[in-house]
PDB file of C-alpha atoms in Angstrom:
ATOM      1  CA  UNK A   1       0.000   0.000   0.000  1.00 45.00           C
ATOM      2  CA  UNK A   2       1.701   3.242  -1.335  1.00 46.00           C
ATOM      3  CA  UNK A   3       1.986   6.190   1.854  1.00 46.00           C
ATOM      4  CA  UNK A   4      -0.059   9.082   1.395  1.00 44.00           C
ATOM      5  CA  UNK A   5      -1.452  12.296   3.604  1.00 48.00           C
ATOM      6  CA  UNK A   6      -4.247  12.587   4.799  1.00 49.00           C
ATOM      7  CA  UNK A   7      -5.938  14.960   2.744  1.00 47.00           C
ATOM      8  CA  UNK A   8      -3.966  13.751  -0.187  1.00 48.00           C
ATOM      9  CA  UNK A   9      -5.980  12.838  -3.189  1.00 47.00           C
ATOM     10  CA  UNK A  10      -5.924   9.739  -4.859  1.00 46.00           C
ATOM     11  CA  UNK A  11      -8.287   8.264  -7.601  1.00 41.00           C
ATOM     12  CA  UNK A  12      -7.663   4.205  -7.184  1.00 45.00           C
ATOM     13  CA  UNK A  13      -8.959   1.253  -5.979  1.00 42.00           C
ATOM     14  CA  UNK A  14      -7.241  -0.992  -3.494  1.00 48.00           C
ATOM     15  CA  UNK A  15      -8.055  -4.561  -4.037  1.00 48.00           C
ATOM     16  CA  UNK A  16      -7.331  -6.876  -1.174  1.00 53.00           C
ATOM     17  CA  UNK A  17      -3.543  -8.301  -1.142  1.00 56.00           C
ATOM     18  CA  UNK A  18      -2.981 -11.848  -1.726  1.00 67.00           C
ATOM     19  CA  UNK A  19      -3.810 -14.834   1.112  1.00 68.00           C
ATOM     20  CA  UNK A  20       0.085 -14.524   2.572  1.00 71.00           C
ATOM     21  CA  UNK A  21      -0.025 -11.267   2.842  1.00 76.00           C
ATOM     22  CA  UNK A  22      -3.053 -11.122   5.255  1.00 80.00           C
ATOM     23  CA  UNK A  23      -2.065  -9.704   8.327  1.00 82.00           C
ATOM     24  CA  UNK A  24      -2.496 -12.624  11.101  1.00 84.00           C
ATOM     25  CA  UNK A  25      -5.311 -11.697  12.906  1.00 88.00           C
ATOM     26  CA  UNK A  26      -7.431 -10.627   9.607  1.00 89.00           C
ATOM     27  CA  UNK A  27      -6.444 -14.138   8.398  1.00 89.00           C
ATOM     28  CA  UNK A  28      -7.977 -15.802  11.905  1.00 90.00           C
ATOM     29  CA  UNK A  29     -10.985 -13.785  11.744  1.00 90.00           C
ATOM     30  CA  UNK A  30     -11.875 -14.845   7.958  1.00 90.00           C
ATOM     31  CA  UNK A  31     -11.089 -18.432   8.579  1.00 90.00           C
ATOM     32  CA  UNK A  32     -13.021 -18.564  11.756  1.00 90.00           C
ATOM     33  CA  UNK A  33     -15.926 -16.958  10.150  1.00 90.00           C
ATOM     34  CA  UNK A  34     -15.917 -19.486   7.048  1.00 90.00           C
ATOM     35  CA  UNK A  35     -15.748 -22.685   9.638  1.00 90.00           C
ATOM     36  CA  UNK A  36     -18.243 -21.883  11.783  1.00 90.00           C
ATOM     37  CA  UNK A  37     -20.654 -21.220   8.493  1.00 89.00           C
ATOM     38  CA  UNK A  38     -19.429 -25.000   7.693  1.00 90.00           C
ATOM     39  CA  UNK A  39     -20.023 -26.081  10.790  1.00 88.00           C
ATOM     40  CA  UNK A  40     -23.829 -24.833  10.768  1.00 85.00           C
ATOM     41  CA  UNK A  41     -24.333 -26.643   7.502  1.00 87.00           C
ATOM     42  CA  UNK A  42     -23.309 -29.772   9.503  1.00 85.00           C
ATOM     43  CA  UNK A  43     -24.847 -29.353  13.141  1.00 82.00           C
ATOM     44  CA  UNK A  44     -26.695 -26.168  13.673  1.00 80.00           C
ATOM     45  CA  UNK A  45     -27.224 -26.969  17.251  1.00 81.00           C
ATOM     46  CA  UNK A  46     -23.368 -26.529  17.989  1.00 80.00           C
ATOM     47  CA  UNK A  47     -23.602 -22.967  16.349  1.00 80.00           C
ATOM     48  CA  UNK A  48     -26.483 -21.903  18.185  1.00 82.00           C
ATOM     49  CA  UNK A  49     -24.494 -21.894  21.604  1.00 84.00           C
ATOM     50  CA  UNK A  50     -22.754 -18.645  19.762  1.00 84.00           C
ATOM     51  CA  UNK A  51     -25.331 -16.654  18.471  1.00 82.00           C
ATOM     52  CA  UNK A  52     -26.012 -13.990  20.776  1.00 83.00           C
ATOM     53  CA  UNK A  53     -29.253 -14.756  23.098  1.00 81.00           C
ATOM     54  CA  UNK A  54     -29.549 -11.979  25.529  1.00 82.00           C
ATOM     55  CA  UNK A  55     -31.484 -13.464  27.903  1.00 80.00           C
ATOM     56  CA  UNK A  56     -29.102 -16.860  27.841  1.00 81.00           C
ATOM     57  CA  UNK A  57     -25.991 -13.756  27.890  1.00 81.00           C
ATOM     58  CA  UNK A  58     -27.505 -12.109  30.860  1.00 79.00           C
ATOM     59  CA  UNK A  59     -29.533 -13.992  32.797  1.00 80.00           C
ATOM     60  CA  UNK A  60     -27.822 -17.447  31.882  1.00 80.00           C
ATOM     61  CA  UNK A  61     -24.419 -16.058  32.255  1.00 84.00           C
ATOM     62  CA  UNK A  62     -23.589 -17.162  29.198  1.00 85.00           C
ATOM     63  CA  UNK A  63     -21.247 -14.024  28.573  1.00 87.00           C
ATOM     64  CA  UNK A  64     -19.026 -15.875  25.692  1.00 86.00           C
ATOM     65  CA  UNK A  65     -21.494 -15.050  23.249  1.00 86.00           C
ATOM     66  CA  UNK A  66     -21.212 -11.473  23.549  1.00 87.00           C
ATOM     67  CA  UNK A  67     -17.889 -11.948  21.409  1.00 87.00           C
ATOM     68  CA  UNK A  68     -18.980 -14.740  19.674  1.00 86.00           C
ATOM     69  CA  UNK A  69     -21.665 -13.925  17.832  1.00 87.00           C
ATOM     70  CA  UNK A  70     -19.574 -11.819  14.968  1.00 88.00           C
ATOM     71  CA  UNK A  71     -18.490 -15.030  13.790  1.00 88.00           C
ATOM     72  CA  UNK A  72     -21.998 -16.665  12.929  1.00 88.00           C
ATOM     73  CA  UNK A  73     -23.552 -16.325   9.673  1.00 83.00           C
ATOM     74  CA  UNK A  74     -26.564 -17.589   8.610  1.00 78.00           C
ATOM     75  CA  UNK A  75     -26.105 -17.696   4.483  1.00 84.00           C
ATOM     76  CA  UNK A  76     -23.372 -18.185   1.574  1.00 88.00           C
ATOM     77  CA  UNK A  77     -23.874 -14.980   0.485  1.00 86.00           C
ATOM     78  CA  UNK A  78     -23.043 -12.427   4.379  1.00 83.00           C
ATOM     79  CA  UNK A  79     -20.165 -14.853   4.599  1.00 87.00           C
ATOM     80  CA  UNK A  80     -18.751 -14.833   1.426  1.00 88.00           C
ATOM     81  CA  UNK A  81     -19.620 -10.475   1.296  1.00 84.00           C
ATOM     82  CA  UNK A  82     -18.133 -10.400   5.026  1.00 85.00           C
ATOM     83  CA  UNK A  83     -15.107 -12.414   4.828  1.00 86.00           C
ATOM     84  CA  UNK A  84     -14.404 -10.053   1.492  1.00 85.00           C
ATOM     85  CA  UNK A  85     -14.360  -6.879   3.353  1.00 83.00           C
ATOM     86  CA  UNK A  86     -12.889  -8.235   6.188  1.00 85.00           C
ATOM     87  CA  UNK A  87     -10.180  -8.984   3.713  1.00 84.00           C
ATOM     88  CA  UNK A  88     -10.107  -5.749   2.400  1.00 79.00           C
ATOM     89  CA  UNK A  89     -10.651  -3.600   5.581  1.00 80.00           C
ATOM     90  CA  UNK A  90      -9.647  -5.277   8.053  1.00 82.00           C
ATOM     91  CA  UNK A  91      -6.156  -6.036   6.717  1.00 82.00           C
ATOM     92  CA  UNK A  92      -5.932  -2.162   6.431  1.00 81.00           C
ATOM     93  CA  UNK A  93      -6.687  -1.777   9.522  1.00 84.00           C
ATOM     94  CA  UNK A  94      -4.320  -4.209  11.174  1.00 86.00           C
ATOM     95  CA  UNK A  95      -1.378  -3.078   9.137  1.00 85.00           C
ATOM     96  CA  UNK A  96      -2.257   0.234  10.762  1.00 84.00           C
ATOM     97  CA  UNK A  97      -2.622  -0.484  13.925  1.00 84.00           C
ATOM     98  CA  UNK A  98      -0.600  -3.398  14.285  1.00 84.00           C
ATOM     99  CA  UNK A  99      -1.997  -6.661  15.304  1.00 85.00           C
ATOM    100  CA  UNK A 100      -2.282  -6.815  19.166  1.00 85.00           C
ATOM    101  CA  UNK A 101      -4.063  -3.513  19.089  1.00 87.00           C
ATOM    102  CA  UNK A 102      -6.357  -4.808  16.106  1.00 88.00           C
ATOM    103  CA  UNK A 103      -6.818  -7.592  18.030  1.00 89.00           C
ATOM    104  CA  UNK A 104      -8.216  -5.446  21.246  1.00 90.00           C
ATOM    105  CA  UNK A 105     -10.311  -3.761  18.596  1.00 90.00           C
ATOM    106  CA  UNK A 106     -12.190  -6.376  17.785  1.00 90.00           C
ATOM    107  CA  UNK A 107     -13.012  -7.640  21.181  1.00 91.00           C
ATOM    108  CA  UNK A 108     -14.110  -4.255  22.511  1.00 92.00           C
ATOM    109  CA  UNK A 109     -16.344  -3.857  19.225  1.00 90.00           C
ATOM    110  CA  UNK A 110     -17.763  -7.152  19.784  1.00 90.00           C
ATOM    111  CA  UNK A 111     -18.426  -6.582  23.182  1.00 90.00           C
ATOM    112  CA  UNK A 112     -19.737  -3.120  23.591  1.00 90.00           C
ATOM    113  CA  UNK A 113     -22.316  -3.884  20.445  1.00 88.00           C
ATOM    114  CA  UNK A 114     -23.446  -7.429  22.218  1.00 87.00           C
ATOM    115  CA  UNK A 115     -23.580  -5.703  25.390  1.00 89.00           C
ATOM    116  CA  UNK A 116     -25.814  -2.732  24.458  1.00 89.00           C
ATOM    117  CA  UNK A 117     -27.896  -4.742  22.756  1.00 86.00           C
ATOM    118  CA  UNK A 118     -28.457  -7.209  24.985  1.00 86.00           C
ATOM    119  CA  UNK A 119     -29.403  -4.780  27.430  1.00 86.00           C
ATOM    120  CA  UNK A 120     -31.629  -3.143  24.804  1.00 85.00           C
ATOM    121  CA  UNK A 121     -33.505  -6.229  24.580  1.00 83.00           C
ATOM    122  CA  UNK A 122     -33.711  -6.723  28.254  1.00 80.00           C
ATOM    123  CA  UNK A 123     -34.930  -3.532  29.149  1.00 81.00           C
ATOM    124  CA  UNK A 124     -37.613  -3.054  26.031  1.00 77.00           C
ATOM    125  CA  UNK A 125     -38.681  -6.508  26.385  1.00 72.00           C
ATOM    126  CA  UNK A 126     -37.570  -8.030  23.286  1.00 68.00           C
ATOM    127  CA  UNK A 127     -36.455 -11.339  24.184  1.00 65.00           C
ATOM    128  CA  UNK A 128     -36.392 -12.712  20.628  1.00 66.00           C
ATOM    129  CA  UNK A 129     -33.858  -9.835  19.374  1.00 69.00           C
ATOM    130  CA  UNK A 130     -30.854 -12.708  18.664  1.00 74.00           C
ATOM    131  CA  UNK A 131     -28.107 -11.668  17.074  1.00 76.00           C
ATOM    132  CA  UNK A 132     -25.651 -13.061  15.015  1.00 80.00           C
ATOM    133  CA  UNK A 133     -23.426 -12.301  11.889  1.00 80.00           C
ATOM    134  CA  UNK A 134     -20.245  -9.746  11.585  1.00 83.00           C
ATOM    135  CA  UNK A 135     -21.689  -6.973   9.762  1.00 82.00           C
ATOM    136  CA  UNK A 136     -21.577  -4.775  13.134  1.00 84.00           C
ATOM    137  CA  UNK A 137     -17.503  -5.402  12.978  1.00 85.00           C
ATOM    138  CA  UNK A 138     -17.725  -4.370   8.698  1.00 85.00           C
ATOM    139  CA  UNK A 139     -19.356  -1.348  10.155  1.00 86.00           C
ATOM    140  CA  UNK A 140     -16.680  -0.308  12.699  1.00 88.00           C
ATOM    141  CA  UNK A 141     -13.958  -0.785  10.348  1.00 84.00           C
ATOM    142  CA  UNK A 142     -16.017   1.496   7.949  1.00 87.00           C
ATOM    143  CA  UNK A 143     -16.734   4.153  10.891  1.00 89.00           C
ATOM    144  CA  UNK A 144     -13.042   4.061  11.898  1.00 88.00           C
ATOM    145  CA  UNK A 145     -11.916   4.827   8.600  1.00 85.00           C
ATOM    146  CA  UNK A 146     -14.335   7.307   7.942  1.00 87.00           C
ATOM    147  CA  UNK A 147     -12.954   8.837  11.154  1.00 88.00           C
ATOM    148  CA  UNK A 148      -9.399   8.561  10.338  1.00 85.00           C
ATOM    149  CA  UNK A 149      -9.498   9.645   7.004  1.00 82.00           C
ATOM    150  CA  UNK A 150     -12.716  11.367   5.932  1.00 83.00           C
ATOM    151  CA  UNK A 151     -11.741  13.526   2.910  1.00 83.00           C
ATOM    152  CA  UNK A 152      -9.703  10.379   0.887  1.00 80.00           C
ATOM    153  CA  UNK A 153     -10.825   9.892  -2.273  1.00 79.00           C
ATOM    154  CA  UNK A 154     -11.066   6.801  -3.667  1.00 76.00           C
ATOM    155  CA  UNK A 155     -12.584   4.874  -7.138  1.00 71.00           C
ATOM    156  CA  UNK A 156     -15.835   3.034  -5.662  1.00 68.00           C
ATOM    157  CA  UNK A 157     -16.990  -0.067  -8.195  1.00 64.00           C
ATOM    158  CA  UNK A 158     -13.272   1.025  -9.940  1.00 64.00           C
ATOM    159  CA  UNK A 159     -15.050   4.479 -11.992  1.00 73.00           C
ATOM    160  CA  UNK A 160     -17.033   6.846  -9.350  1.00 76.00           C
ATOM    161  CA  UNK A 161     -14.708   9.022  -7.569  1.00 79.00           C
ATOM    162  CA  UNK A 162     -16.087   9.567  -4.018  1.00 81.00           C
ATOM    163  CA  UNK A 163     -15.033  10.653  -0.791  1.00 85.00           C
ATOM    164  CA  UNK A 164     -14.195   8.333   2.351  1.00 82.00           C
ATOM    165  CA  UNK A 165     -16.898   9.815   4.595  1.00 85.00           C
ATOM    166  CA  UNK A 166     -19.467   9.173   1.770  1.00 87.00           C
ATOM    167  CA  UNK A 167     -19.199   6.378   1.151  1.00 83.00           C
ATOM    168  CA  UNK A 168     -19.158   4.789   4.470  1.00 85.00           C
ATOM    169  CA  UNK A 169     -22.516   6.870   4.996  1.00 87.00           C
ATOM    170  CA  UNK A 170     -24.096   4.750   2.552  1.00 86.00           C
ATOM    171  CA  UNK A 171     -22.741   1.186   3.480  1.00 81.00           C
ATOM    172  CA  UNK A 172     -23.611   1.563   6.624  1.00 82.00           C
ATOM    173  CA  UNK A 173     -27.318   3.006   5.927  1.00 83.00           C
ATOM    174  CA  UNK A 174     -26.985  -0.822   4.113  1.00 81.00           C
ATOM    175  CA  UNK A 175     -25.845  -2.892   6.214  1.00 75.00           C
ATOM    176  CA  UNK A 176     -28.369  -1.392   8.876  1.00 75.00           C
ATOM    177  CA  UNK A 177     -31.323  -1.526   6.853  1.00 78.00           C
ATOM    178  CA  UNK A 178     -30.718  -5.278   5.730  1.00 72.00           C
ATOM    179  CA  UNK A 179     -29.963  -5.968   9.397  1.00 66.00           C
ATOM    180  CA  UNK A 180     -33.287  -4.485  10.684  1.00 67.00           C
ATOM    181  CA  UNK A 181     -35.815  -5.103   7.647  1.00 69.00           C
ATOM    182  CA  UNK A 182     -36.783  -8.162   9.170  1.00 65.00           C
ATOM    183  CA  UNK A 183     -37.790  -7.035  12.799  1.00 68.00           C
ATOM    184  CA  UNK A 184     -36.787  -3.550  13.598  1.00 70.00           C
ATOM    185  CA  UNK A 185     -36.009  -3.081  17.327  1.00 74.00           C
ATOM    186  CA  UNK A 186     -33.711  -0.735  19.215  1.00 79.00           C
ATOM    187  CA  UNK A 187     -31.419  -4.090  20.307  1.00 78.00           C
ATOM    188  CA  UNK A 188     -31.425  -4.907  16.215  1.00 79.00           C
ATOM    189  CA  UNK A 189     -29.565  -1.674  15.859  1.00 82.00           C
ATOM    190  CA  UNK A 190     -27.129  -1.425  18.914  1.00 84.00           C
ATOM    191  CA  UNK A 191     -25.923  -4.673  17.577  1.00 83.00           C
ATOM    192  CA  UNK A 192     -24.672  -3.171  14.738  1.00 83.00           C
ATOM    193  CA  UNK A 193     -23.908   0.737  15.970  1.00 86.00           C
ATOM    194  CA  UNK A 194     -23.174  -0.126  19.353  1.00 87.00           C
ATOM    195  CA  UNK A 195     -19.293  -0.645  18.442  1.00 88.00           C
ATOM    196  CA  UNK A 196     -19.343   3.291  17.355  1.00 88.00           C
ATOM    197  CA  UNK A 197     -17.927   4.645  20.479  1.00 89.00           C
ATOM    198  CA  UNK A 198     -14.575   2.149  20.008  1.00 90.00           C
ATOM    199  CA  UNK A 199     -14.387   3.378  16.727  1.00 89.00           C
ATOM    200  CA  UNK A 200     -14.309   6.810  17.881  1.00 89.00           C
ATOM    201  CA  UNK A 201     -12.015   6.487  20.898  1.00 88.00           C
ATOM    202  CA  UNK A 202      -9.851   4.613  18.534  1.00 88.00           C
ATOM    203  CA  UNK A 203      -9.482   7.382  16.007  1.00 85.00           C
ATOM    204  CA  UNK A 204      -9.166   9.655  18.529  1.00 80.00           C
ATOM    205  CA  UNK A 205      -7.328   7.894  21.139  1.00 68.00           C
ATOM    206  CA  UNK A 206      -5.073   5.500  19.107  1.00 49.00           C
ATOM    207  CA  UNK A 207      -1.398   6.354  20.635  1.00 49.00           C
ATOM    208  CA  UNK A 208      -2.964   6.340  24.582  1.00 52.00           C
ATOM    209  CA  UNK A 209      -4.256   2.541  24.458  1.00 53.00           C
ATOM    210  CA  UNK A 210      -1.285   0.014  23.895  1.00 55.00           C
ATOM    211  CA  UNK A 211      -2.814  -3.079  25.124  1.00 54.00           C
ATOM    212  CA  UNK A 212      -1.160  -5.061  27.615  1.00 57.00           C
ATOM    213  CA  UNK A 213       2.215  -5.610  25.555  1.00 61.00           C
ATOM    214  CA  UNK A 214       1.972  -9.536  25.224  1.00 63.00           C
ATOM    215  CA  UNK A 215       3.681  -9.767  22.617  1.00 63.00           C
ATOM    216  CA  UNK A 216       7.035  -7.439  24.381  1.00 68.00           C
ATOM    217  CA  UNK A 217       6.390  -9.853  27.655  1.00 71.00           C
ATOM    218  CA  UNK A 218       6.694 -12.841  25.979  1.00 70.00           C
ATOM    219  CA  UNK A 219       9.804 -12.045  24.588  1.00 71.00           C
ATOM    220  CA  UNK A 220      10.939 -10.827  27.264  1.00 74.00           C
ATOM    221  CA  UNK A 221      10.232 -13.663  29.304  1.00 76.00           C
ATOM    222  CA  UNK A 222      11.779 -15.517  26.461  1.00 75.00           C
ATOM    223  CA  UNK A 223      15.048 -13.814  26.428  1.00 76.00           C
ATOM    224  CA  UNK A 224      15.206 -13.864  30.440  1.00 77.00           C
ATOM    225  CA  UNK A 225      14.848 -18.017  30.270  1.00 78.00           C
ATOM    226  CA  UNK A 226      17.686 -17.830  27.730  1.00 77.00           C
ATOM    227  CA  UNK A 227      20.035 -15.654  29.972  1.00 74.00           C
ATOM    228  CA  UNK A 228      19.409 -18.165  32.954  1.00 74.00           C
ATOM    229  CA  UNK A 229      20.682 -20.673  31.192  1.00 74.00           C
ATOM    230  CA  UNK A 230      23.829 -18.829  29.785  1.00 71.00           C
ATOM    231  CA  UNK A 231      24.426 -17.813  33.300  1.00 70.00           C
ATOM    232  CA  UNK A 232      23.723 -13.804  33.131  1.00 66.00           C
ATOM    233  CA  UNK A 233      21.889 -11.940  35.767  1.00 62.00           C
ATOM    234  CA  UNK A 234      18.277 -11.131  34.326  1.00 59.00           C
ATOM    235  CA  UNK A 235      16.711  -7.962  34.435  1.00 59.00           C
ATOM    236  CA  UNK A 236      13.302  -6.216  34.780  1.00 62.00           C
ATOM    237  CA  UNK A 237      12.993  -2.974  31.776  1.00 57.00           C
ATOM    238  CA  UNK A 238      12.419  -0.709  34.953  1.00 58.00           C
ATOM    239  CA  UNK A 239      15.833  -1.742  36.403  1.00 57.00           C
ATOM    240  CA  UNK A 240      19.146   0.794  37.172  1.00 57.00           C
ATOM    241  CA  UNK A 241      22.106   0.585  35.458  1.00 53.00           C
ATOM    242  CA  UNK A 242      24.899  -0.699  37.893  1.00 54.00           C
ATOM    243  CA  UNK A 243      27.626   2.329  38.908  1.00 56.00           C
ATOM    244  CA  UNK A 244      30.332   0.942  36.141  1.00 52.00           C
ATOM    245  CA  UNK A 245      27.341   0.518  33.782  1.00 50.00           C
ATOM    246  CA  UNK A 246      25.942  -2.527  31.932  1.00 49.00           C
ATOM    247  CA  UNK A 247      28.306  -4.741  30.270  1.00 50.00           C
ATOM    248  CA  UNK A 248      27.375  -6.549  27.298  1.00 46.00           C
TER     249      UNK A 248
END
């Protein structure tokens, strides 16, 4: 992906990169999606212990499915169109982000959407408001870009020049409406808006939240075990230099 500005201009189309280069967690994400659709073809009963049932979330204490419902999907068609701009999204977002933060991402989107509108559905009485399917993580992806990057221009369907912030307007007013056509409800739409406010702290707040650095502490960890065994003293990141200094 060629570097560019912000408000830099650019009339193209970026297609999704090839399988290897998939950033890790993208590549998780789109195969998890894709096995779990398999794996409601061959027992539907498994899958249905991961759609999101808010009164088996909340009252049942079943509080897994409040991050696993993203990954059910009921037809061919919203996997095949999710995994797609999962592909091409959320690869773009990883890269920017890097993947333990991207990673974070999608578990706070997950949850705050399942969360809200599970407690929609509690608290307006509509028990049969399930939810399942990723289009409320598509829909974060979209909002954070549109967030980041608002005035980019880019070619939609490869010939109509538009601007970032439109278009995600209008994908989203899609996604929602398919979402809701079939029962509208104020839980039907937190489950797919509720992830907004992530979005937003993560446009806005993107250099305060590091995560946890698991990645840095296993290393570290790693390197430590290594020095043990070579017979070196091991030390913490926060530690003082001795008075002659370290010696390597």
């Amino acid at each position: 992906m060629a570097p560019y500005g912000p408000h830099q201009t650019q009339y193209r189309f970026q297609g999704p990169p090839g399988w290897s280069a998939i950033p890790g967690v993208t590549r998780i994400v789109i195969v998890t999606i894709a096995s779990v659709y398999l794996l409601s073809l061959v027992s539907p009963a498994l899958t249905a212990f991961l759609i999101l049932d808010p009164v088996a979330a909340l009252q049942g204490f079943q509080v897994w499915r409040l991050l696993t419902f993203p990954f059910v999907n009921t037809s061919i068609i919203t996997t095949l169109l999710y995994g797609y701009m999962l592909w091409v999204f959320g690869a773009r977002q990883e890269r920017i982000d890097g993947s333990e933060r991207f990673a974070w991402f999608l578990c706070f989107s997950a949850l705050s959407a399942g969360l809200l509108g599970a407690i929609a559905a509690a608290f307006t009485g509509s028990h049969t408001a399930i939810a399942a399917g990723a289009g409320g993580l598509i829909v974060n992806f979209l909002i954070l870009w549109a967030l980041r990057e608002p005035e980019q221009e880019i070619l939609a369907f490869f010939v109509l020049p538009i601007k970032v912030k439109w278009l995600v307007i209008v994908i989203v007013a899609v996604v929602v409406f398919s979402e809701i056509e079939r029962q509208f409800s104020l839980a039907r739409i937190l489950y797919v808006l509720g992830g907004a406010p992530v979005a937003w702290y993560w446009a806005r707040g993107r250099h305060r939240f590091r995560g946890f650095g698991l990645r840095e502490r296993y290393y570290r960890a790693k390197l430590n075990r290594l020095r043990k065994r070579q017979g070196f003293r091991v030390v913490d990141r926060n530690d003082e230099p001795p008075s002659g200094g370290w010696v390597n």
